[in-house]
Amino acid sequence: SRIAVLASGGGSNLQTLLDHFAGPASHMGDIVWVGSDKPTAGAMTRAQAAGVATGVIANPADGGAIIAQLDAAGADLLVLAGYLRLIPEAVVRAFQGRLLNIHPALLPAFGGPGMYGMRIHSAVIEHGALVTGATVHFVDEHYDRGPIIAQWPVPVLPGDTPAMLAARVLRVEHRLFPLCVAAVASGAIVLGDDGRVHGHLDV
Ligand code: GRF
């Protein structure tokens, strides 16, 4: 698979994907393009350092322009790795079953518009939740609402600050996301016409 990644932030999830597909999973896919709505995002620097082509998403609401950039890169799988903008419906349709996102909570809990970054972990602690985690899902036209591919639990510990919890969840994200992307790239996991996820993750 030719994998494109969209990211808005520091890009630690992107980095794990770059490492994974340059190393152990190099036979399963290549990261061919990284796009961001933030030209100075750390993710763009990481892509450039890895020699991967990058592009700016000038208008995140312009699905046609995004599809043109993805087609120019020959991408057949689109991965959101800390991308904070809503994906236009035209892109969701064009990449049906080939568009993944990772969210640092156990969806449907603590997800949706406005739930991103430290706010998620603050809300988890505020609510007294004892378990949180990471979710990888296929993307539909709503924030954080597509069919779930995989989840992994992370304990909330006494005295946790949002930053401590975020770091613990991020370590799990870095383990889970590359496996999920590789499983979809290889066809081991597919989104059925019934809108349900078929196949499973070999962890
Ligand atoms: C991660 O927590 C991810 O789950 C969320 O945004 C954060 C991105 O972090 N979507 P990074 O840019 O990959 O370090």
mmCIF file of C-alpha atoms and ligand atoms in Angstrom:
data_model
loop_
_atom_site.group_PDB
_atom_site.id
_atom_site.type_symbol
_atom_site.label_atom_id
_atom_site.label_comp_id
_atom_site.label_asym_id
_atom_site.label_seq_id
_atom_site.Cartn_x
_atom_site.Cartn_y
_atom_site.Cartn_z
ATOM 1 C CA SER A 1 0.000 0.000 0.000
ATOM 2 C CA ARG A 2 0.965 3.605 -0.655
ATOM 3 C CA ILE A 3 0.095 5.296 2.647
ATOM 4 C CA ALA A 4 -0.560 9.027 3.062
ATOM 5 C CA VAL A 5 -0.646 10.536 6.564
ATOM 6 C CA LEU A 6 -2.332 13.749 7.733
ATOM 7 C CA ALA A 7 -1.027 15.299 10.958
ATOM 8 C CA SER A 8 -1.389 18.666 12.702
ATOM 9 C CA GLY A 9 0.961 18.283 15.656
ATOM 10 C CA GLY A 10 4.316 16.986 16.829
ATOM 11 C CA GLY A 11 4.007 13.773 14.865
ATOM 12 C CA SER A 12 5.091 11.080 17.341
ATOM 13 C CA ASN A 13 2.441 8.740 15.882
ATOM 14 C CA LEU A 14 3.673 9.631 12.403
ATOM 15 C CA GLN A 15 7.215 8.815 13.516
ATOM 16 C CA THR A 16 6.214 5.344 14.699
ATOM 17 C CA LEU A 17 4.554 4.754 11.310
ATOM 18 C CA LEU A 18 7.624 6.018 9.435
ATOM 19 C CA ASP A 19 9.843 3.694 11.500
ATOM 20 C CA HIS A 20 7.461 0.729 11.194
ATOM 21 C CA PHE A 21 7.108 0.897 7.406
ATOM 22 C CA ALA A 22 10.783 1.595 6.871
ATOM 23 C CA GLY A 23 11.627 -1.410 9.033
ATOM 24 C CA PRO A 24 9.653 -4.498 10.110
ATOM 25 C CA ALA A 25 6.601 -3.782 7.919
ATOM 26 C CA SER A 26 8.450 -2.423 4.886
ATOM 27 C CA HIS A 27 6.969 -5.230 2.776
ATOM 28 C CA MET A 28 3.417 -4.185 3.753
ATOM 29 C CA GLY A 29 3.444 -0.551 2.699
ATOM 30 C CA ASP A 30 5.254 2.718 2.280
ATOM 31 C CA ILE A 31 4.539 6.140 3.729
ATOM 32 C CA VAL A 32 4.522 8.131 0.475
ATOM 33 C CA TRP A 33 3.168 11.544 1.525
ATOM 34 C CA VAL A 34 2.512 13.590 4.678
ATOM 35 C CA GLY A 35 0.075 16.501 4.684
ATOM 36 C CA SER A 36 -0.707 19.077 7.321
ATOM 37 C CA ASP A 37 -2.945 22.071 7.837
ATOM 38 C CA LYS A 38 0.013 23.502 9.816
ATOM 39 C CA PRO A 39 3.072 24.070 7.604
ATOM 40 C CA THR A 40 5.368 24.330 10.647
ATOM 41 C CA ALA A 41 4.032 21.231 12.426
ATOM 42 C CA GLY A 42 6.642 18.917 13.918
ATOM 43 C CA ALA A 43 5.114 16.125 11.826
ATOM 44 C CA MET A 44 6.208 17.939 8.638
ATOM 45 C CA THR A 45 9.775 18.205 9.923
ATOM 46 C CA ARG A 46 9.792 14.492 10.776
ATOM 47 C CA ALA A 47 8.505 13.591 7.287
ATOM 48 C CA GLN A 48 11.115 15.765 5.591
ATOM 49 C CA ALA A 49 13.851 14.238 7.771
ATOM 50 C CA ALA A 50 12.666 10.812 6.603
ATOM 51 C CA GLY A 51 12.776 11.930 2.973
ATOM 52 C CA VAL A 52 9.004 11.675 2.567
ATOM 53 C CA ALA A 53 7.161 14.140 0.307
ATOM 54 C CA THR A 54 4.985 16.656 2.180
ATOM 55 C CA GLY A 55 2.209 19.079 1.311
ATOM 56 C CA VAL A 56 0.172 21.794 2.998
ATOM 57 C CA ILE A 57 -3.588 21.351 3.303
ATOM 58 C CA ALA A 58 -4.337 24.963 2.370
ATOM 59 C CA ASN A 59 -8.102 24.637 2.855
ATOM 60 C CA PRO A 60 -9.043 21.694 5.110
ATOM 61 C CA ALA A 61 -12.687 21.995 3.988
ATOM 62 C CA ASP A 62 -11.816 21.604 0.283
ATOM 63 C CA GLY A 63 -12.234 17.869 -0.275
ATOM 64 C CA GLY A 64 -11.493 18.122 -4.005
ATOM 65 C CA ALA A 65 -8.122 19.717 -3.389
ATOM 66 C CA ILE A 66 -7.216 17.114 -0.764
ATOM 67 C CA ILE A 67 -8.205 14.263 -3.086
ATOM 68 C CA ALA A 68 -6.074 15.836 -5.857
ATOM 69 C CA GLN A 69 -3.058 15.935 -3.507
ATOM 70 C CA LEU A 70 -3.621 12.315 -2.458
ATOM 71 C CA ASP A 71 -4.074 11.153 -6.060
ATOM 72 C CA ALA A 72 -0.898 12.993 -7.092
ATOM 73 C CA ALA A 73 0.915 11.024 -4.399
ATOM 74 C CA GLY A 74 -0.742 7.816 -5.588
ATOM 75 C CA ALA A 75 -2.015 7.163 -2.089
ATOM 76 C CA ASP A 76 -4.376 4.220 -1.601
ATOM 77 C CA LEU A 77 -4.610 4.412 2.203
ATOM 78 C CA LEU A 78 -5.119 7.582 4.254
ATOM 79 C CA VAL A 79 -4.105 7.691 7.932
ATOM 80 C CA LEU A 80 -4.920 10.497 10.384
ATOM 81 C CA ALA A 81 -2.200 10.799 13.017
ATOM 82 C CA GLY A 82 -3.154 13.728 15.206
ATOM 83 C CA TYR A 83 -4.980 15.603 12.432
ATOM 84 C CA LEU A 84 -7.396 18.012 14.072
ATOM 85 C CA ARG A 85 -9.620 19.090 11.175
ATOM 86 C CA LEU A 86 -12.830 17.361 10.047
ATOM 87 C CA ILE A 87 -12.306 15.289 6.892
ATOM 88 C CA PRO A 88 -14.619 16.497 4.097
ATOM 89 C CA GLU A 89 -17.296 13.996 3.107
ATOM 90 C CA ALA A 90 -15.891 13.751 -0.456
ATOM 91 C CA VAL A 91 -12.628 12.434 1.000
ATOM 92 C CA VAL A 92 -14.462 10.011 3.331
ATOM 93 C CA ARG A 93 -16.331 8.640 0.308
ATOM 94 C CA ALA A 94 -13.241 8.465 -1.923
ATOM 95 C CA PHE A 95 -11.350 6.562 0.795
ATOM 96 C CA GLN A 96 -14.213 4.426 2.165
ATOM 97 C CA GLY A 97 -12.647 1.617 4.157
ATOM 98 C CA ARG A 98 -9.163 3.065 3.502
ATOM 99 C CA LEU A 99 -9.206 5.966 6.015
ATOM 100 C CA LEU A 100 -8.063 5.413 9.641
ATOM 101 C CA ASN A 101 -7.813 7.594 12.735
ATOM 102 C CA ILE A 102 -6.386 7.131 16.211
ATOM 103 C CA HIS A 103 -8.001 8.655 19.275
ATOM 104 C CA PRO A 104 -6.444 8.663 22.771
ATOM 105 C CA ALA A 105 -9.534 7.403 24.621
ATOM 106 C CA LEU A 106 -11.946 4.442 24.499
ATOM 107 C CA LEU A 107 -14.514 5.704 21.971
ATOM 108 C CA PRO A 108 -17.387 6.429 22.059
ATOM 109 C CA ALA A 109 -16.354 7.819 25.447
ATOM 110 C CA PHE A 110 -14.438 11.090 25.523
ATOM 111 C CA GLY A 111 -14.603 11.737 21.777
ATOM 112 C CA GLY A 112 -16.208 14.120 19.320
ATOM 113 C CA PRO A 113 -15.637 17.729 18.282
ATOM 114 C CA GLY A 114 -13.728 19.699 20.881
ATOM 115 C CA MET A 115 -12.403 16.536 22.530
ATOM 116 C CA TYR A 116 -8.719 16.560 21.596
ATOM 117 C CA GLY A 117 -5.311 16.828 23.219
ATOM 118 C CA MET A 118 -5.056 17.337 26.976
ATOM 119 C CA ARG A 119 -8.781 18.085 27.251
ATOM 120 C CA ILE A 120 -9.449 14.376 26.771
ATOM 121 C CA HIS A 121 -7.219 13.309 29.636
ATOM 122 C CA SER A 122 -8.449 16.100 31.924
ATOM 123 C CA ALA A 123 -12.030 14.961 31.290
ATOM 124 C CA VAL A 124 -11.123 11.301 31.986
ATOM 125 C CA ILE A 125 -9.581 12.296 35.336
ATOM 126 C CA GLU A 126 -12.421 14.708 36.169
ATOM 127 C CA HIS A 127 -14.963 11.942 35.606
ATOM 128 C CA GLY A 128 -13.074 9.587 37.886
ATOM 129 C CA ALA A 129 -12.708 6.977 35.127
ATOM 130 C CA LEU A 130 -10.406 4.141 36.205
ATOM 131 C CA VAL A 131 -9.627 2.874 32.710
ATOM 132 C CA THR A 132 -8.979 4.831 29.529
ATOM 133 C CA GLY A 133 -7.079 3.756 26.430
ATOM 134 C CA ALA A 134 -6.543 4.188 22.707
ATOM 135 C CA THR A 135 -8.939 3.572 19.823
ATOM 136 C CA VAL A 136 -8.151 3.056 16.143
ATOM 137 C CA HIS A 137 -11.196 3.355 13.868
ATOM 138 C CA PHE A 138 -12.275 3.812 10.257
ATOM 139 C CA VAL A 139 -13.275 7.426 9.663
ATOM 140 C CA ASP A 140 -16.759 8.502 8.652
ATOM 141 C CA GLU A 141 -18.102 12.045 8.191
ATOM 142 C CA HIS A 142 -18.426 12.631 11.944
ATOM 143 C CA TYR A 143 -15.573 13.271 14.373
ATOM 144 C CA ASP A 144 -14.421 10.064 16.104
ATOM 145 C CA ARG A 145 -17.526 8.079 15.114
ATOM 146 C CA GLY A 146 -16.489 5.451 12.520
ATOM 147 C CA PRO A 147 -16.349 1.643 12.953
ATOM 148 C CA ILE A 148 -13.799 0.626 15.591
ATOM 149 C CA ILE A 149 -10.800 -1.436 14.427
ATOM 150 C CA ALA A 150 -8.946 -1.915 17.727
ATOM 151 C CA GLN A 151 -8.809 -0.643 21.300
ATOM 152 C CA TRP A 152 -6.260 -1.091 24.088
ATOM 153 C CA PRO A 153 -6.862 -0.274 27.775
ATOM 154 C CA VAL A 154 -4.718 2.060 29.873
ATOM 155 C CA PRO A 155 -5.175 2.359 33.666
ATOM 156 C CA VAL A 156 -5.813 5.724 35.290
ATOM 157 C CA LEU A 157 -3.607 5.802 38.384
ATOM 158 C CA PRO A 158 -4.107 7.753 41.659
ATOM 159 C CA GLY A 159 -2.408 11.123 41.413
ATOM 160 C CA ASP A 160 -2.350 11.070 37.609
ATOM 161 C CA THR A 161 -2.121 14.488 36.027
ATOM 162 C CA PRO A 162 -3.464 14.902 32.471
ATOM 163 C CA ALA A 163 0.128 15.015 31.199
ATOM 164 C CA MET A 164 1.081 11.780 32.984
ATOM 165 C CA LEU A 165 -2.010 10.030 31.634
ATOM 166 C CA ALA A 166 -1.459 11.411 28.118
ATOM 167 C CA ALA A 167 2.088 10.027 28.107
ATOM 168 C CA ARG A 168 0.906 6.578 29.260
ATOM 169 C CA VAL A 169 -1.796 6.511 26.542
ATOM 170 C CA LEU A 170 0.620 7.765 23.881
ATOM 171 C CA ARG A 171 2.956 4.824 24.557
ATOM 172 C CA VAL A 172 0.025 2.464 23.871
ATOM 173 C CA GLU A 173 -0.930 4.410 20.737
ATOM 174 C CA HIS A 174 2.574 3.913 19.413
ATOM 175 C CA ARG A 175 2.201 0.151 19.842
ATOM 176 C CA LEU A 176 -1.351 -0.154 18.478
ATOM 177 C CA PHE A 177 -1.464 2.184 15.491
ATOM 178 C CA PRO A 178 1.268 0.633 13.300
ATOM 179 C CA LEU A 179 -0.285 -2.835 13.756
ATOM 180 C CA CYS A 180 -3.712 -1.545 12.729
ATOM 181 C CA VAL A 181 -2.393 0.357 9.692
ATOM 182 C CA ALA A 182 -0.438 -2.724 8.568
ATOM 183 C CA ALA A 183 -3.498 -4.965 9.072
ATOM 184 C CA VAL A 184 -5.680 -2.712 6.889
ATOM 185 C CA ALA A 185 -2.874 -2.273 4.329
ATOM 186 C CA SER A 186 -2.495 -6.054 4.040
ATOM 187 C CA GLY A 187 -6.247 -6.703 3.897
ATOM 188 C CA ALA A 188 -6.229 -8.660 7.167
ATOM 189 C CA ILE A 189 -8.809 -6.154 8.419
ATOM 190 C CA VAL A 190 -11.461 -4.748 6.078
ATOM 191 C CA LEU A 191 -14.533 -2.535 6.398
ATOM 192 C CA GLY A 192 -17.413 -4.652 5.069
ATOM 193 C CA ASP A 193 -20.286 -3.373 2.913
ATOM 194 C CA ASP A 194 -22.352 -3.980 6.051
ATOM 195 C CA GLY A 195 -20.416 -1.134 7.682
ATOM 196 C CA ARG A 196 -18.825 -3.545 10.129
ATOM 197 C CA VAL A 197 -15.134 -4.362 10.619
ATOM 198 C CA HIS A 198 -14.110 -7.852 9.449
ATOM 199 C CA GLY A 199 -10.891 -9.618 10.345
ATOM 200 C CA HIS A 200 -8.856 -9.114 13.474
ATOM 201 C CA LEU A 201 -5.574 -7.814 14.785
ATOM 202 C CA ASP A 202 -2.863 -10.363 15.533
ATOM 203 C CA VAL A 203 -1.343 -8.911 18.694
HETATM 204 C C1 GRF B 1 -2.270 11.665 19.775
HETATM 205 O O1 GRF B 1 -2.629 11.581 21.143
HETATM 206 C C2 GRF B 1 -3.373 11.124 18.942
HETATM 207 O O2 GRF B 1 -4.101 10.079 19.546
HETATM 208 C C3 GRF B 1 -4.287 12.301 18.793
HETATM 209 O O3 GRF B 1 -3.442 13.431 18.706
HETATM 210 C C4 GRF B 1 -2.193 13.113 19.324
HETATM 211 C C5 GRF B 1 -1.138 13.290 18.281
HETATM 212 O O4 GRF B 1 0.084 13.215 18.900
HETATM 213 N N1 GRF B 1 -5.096 12.149 17.612
HETATM 214 P P1 GRF B 1 1.362 13.148 17.913
HETATM 215 O O5 GRF B 1 1.324 14.402 17.042
HETATM 216 O O6 GRF B 1 1.235 11.904 17.093
HETATM 217 O O7 GRF B 1 2.547 13.114 18.837
#
